[in-house]
PDB file of C-alpha atoms in Angstrom:
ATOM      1  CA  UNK R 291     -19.283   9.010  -0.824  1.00  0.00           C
ATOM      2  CA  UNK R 292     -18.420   7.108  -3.823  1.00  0.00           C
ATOM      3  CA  UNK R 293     -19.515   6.804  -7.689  1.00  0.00           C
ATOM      4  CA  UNK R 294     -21.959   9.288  -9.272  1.00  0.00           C
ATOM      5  CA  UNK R 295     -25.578   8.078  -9.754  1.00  0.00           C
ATOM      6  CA  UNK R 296     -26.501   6.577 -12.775  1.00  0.00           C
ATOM      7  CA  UNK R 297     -29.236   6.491 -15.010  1.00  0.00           C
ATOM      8  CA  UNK R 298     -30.108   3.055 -13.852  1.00  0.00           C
ATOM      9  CA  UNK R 299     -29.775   3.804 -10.278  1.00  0.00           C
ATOM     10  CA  UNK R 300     -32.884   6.141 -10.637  1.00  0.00           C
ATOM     11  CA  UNK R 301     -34.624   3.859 -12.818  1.00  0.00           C
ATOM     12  CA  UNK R 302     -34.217   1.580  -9.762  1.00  0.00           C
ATOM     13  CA  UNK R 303     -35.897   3.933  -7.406  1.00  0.00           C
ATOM     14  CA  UNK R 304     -38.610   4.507 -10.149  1.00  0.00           C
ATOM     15  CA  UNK R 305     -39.233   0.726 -10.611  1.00  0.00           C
ATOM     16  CA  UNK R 306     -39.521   0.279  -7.006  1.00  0.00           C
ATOM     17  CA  UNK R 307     -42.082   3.410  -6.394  1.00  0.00           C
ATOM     18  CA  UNK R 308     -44.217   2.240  -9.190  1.00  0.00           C
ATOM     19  CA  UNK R 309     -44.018  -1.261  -7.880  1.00  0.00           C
ATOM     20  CA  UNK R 310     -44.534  -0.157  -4.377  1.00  0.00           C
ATOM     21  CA  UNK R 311     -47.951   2.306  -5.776  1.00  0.00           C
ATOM     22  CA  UNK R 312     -49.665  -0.783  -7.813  1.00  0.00           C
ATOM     23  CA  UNK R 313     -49.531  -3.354  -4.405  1.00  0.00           C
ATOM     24  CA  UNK R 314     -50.435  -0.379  -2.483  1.00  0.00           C
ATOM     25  CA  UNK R 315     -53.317   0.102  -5.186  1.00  0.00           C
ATOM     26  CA  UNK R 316     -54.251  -3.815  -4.266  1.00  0.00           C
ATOM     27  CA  UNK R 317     -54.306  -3.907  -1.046  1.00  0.00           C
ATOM     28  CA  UNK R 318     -56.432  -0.922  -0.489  1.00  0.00           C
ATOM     29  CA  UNK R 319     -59.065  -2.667  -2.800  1.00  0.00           C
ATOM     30  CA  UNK R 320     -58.901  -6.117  -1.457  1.00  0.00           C
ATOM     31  CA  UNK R 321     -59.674  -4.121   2.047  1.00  0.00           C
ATOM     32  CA  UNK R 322     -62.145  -2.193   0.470  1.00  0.00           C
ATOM     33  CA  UNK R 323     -63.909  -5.787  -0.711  1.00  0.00           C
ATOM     34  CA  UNK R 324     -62.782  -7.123   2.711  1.00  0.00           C
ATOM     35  CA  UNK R 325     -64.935  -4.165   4.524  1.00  0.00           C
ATOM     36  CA  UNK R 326     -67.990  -4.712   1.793  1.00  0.00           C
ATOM     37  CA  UNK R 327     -67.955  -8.647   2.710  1.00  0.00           C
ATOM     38  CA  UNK R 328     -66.824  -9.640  -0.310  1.00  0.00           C
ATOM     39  CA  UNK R 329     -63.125 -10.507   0.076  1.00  0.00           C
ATOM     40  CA  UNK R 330     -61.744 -12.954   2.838  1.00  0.00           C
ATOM     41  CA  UNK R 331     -60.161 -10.350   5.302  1.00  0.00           C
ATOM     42  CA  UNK R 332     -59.806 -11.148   9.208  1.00  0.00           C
ATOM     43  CA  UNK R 333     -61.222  -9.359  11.681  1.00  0.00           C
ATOM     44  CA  UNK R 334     -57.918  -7.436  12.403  1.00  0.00           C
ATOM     45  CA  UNK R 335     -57.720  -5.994   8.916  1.00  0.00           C
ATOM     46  CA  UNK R 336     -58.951  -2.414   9.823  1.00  0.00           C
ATOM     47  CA  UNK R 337     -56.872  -2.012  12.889  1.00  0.00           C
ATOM     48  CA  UNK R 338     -53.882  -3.307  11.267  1.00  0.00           C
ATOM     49  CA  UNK R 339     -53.895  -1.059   7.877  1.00  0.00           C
ATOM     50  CA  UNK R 340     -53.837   2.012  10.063  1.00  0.00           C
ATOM     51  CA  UNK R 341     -51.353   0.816  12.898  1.00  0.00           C
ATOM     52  CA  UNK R 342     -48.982  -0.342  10.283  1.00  0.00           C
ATOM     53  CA  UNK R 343     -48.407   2.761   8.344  1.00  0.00           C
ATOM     54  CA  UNK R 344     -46.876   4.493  11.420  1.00  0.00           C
ATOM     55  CA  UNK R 345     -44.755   1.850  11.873  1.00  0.00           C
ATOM     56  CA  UNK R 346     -43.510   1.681   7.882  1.00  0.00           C
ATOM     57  CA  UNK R 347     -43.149   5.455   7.844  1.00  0.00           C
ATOM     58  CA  UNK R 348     -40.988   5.731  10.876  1.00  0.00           C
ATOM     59  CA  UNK R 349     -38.331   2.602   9.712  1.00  0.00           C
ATOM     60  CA  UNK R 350     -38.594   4.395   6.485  1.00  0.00           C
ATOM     61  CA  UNK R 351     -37.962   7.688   7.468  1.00  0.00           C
ATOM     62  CA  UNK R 352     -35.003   6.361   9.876  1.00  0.00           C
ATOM     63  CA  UNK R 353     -33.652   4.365   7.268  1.00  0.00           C
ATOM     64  CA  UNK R 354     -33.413   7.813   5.289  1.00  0.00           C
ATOM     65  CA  UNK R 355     -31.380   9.382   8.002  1.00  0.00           C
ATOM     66  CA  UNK R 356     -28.978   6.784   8.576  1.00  0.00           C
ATOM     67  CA  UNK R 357     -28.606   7.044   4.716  1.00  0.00           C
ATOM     68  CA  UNK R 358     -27.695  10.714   4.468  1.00  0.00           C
ATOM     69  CA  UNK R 359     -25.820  10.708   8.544  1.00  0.00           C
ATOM     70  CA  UNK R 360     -23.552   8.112   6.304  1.00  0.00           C
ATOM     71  CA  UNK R 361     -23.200  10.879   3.314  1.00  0.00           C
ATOM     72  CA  UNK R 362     -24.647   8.666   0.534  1.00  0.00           C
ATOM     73  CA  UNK R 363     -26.058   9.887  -2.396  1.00  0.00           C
ATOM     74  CA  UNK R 364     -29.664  11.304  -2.863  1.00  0.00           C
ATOM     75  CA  UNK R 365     -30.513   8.104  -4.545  1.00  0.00           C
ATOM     76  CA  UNK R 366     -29.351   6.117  -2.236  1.00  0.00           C
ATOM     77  CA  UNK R 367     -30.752   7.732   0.348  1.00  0.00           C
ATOM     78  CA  UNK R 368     -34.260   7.451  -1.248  1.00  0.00           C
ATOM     79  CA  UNK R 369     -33.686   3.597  -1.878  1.00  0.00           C
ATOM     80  CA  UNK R 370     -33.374   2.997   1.748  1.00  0.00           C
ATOM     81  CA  UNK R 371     -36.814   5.266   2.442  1.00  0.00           C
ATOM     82  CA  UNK R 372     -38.403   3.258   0.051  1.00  0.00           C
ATOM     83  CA  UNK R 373     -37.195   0.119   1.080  1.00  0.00           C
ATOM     84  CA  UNK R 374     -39.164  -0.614   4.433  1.00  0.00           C
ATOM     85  CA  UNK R 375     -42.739   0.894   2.819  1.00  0.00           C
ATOM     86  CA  UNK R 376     -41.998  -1.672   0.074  1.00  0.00           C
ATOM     87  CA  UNK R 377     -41.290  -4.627   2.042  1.00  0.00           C
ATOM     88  CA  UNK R 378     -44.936  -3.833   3.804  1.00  0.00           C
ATOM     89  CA  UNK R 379     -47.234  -3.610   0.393  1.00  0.00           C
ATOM     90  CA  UNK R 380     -45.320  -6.293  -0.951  1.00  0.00           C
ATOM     91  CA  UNK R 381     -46.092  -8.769   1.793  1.00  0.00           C
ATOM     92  CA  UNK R 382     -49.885  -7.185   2.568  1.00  0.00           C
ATOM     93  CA  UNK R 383     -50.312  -7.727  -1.205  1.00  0.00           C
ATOM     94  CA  UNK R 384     -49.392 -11.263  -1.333  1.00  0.00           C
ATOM     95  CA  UNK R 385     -50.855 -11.866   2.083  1.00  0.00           C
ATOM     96  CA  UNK R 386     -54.353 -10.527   1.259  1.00  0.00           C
ATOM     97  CA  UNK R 387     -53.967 -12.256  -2.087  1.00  0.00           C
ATOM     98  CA  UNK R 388     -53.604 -15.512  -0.635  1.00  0.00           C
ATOM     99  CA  UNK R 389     -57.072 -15.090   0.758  1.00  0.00           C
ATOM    100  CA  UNK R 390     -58.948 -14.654  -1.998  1.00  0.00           C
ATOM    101  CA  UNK R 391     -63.051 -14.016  -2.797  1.00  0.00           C
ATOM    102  CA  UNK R 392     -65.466 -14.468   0.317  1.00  0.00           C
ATOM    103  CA  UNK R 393     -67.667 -17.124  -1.113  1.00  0.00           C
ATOM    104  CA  UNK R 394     -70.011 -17.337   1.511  1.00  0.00           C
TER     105      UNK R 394
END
């Protein structure tokens, strides 16, 4: 099982929620512009935020269970939920991003 958590080891999981909650926060506004016409979004962009979330949630969730099957710590186990969900707002965040205003 190992070492106790510490007080950073929570701060990690904190830092990486909060991280993962403001690109979440983007990327459901730049979709929000995308679907009023004013951001450059492709035609896949509605079908894609809801198939995606499924996905996320499931590697997250599995993730979780392999975590705790392997008896690590509550932290730990919450890292590896996070981890998957993160990886997906990070990238639709930077992805979107790239795209920028629709100027036309």
């Amino acid at each position: 099982m190992g070492k106790n958590a510490t007080p950073l080891d929570h701060w990690q999981n904190a830092l990486q929620l909060g991280m993962m909650t403001m690109e979440a926060n983007a990327v459901i506004g730049m979709r929000i512009w995308g679907m009023a016409g004013f951001w450059a979004v492709t035609d896949s962009e509605n079908q894609r935020m809801i198939s995606e979330k499924a996905e996320a949630a499931k590697q997250g969730m599995m993730a979780a269970g392999l975590a705790t099957m392997k008896g690590q710590r509550p932290d730990q186990v919450l890292a590896a939920a996070i981890k998957p969900v993160r990886r997906k707002t990070r990238a639709n965040s930077k992805r979107l991003a790239k795209r920028g205003p629709k100027l036309r």
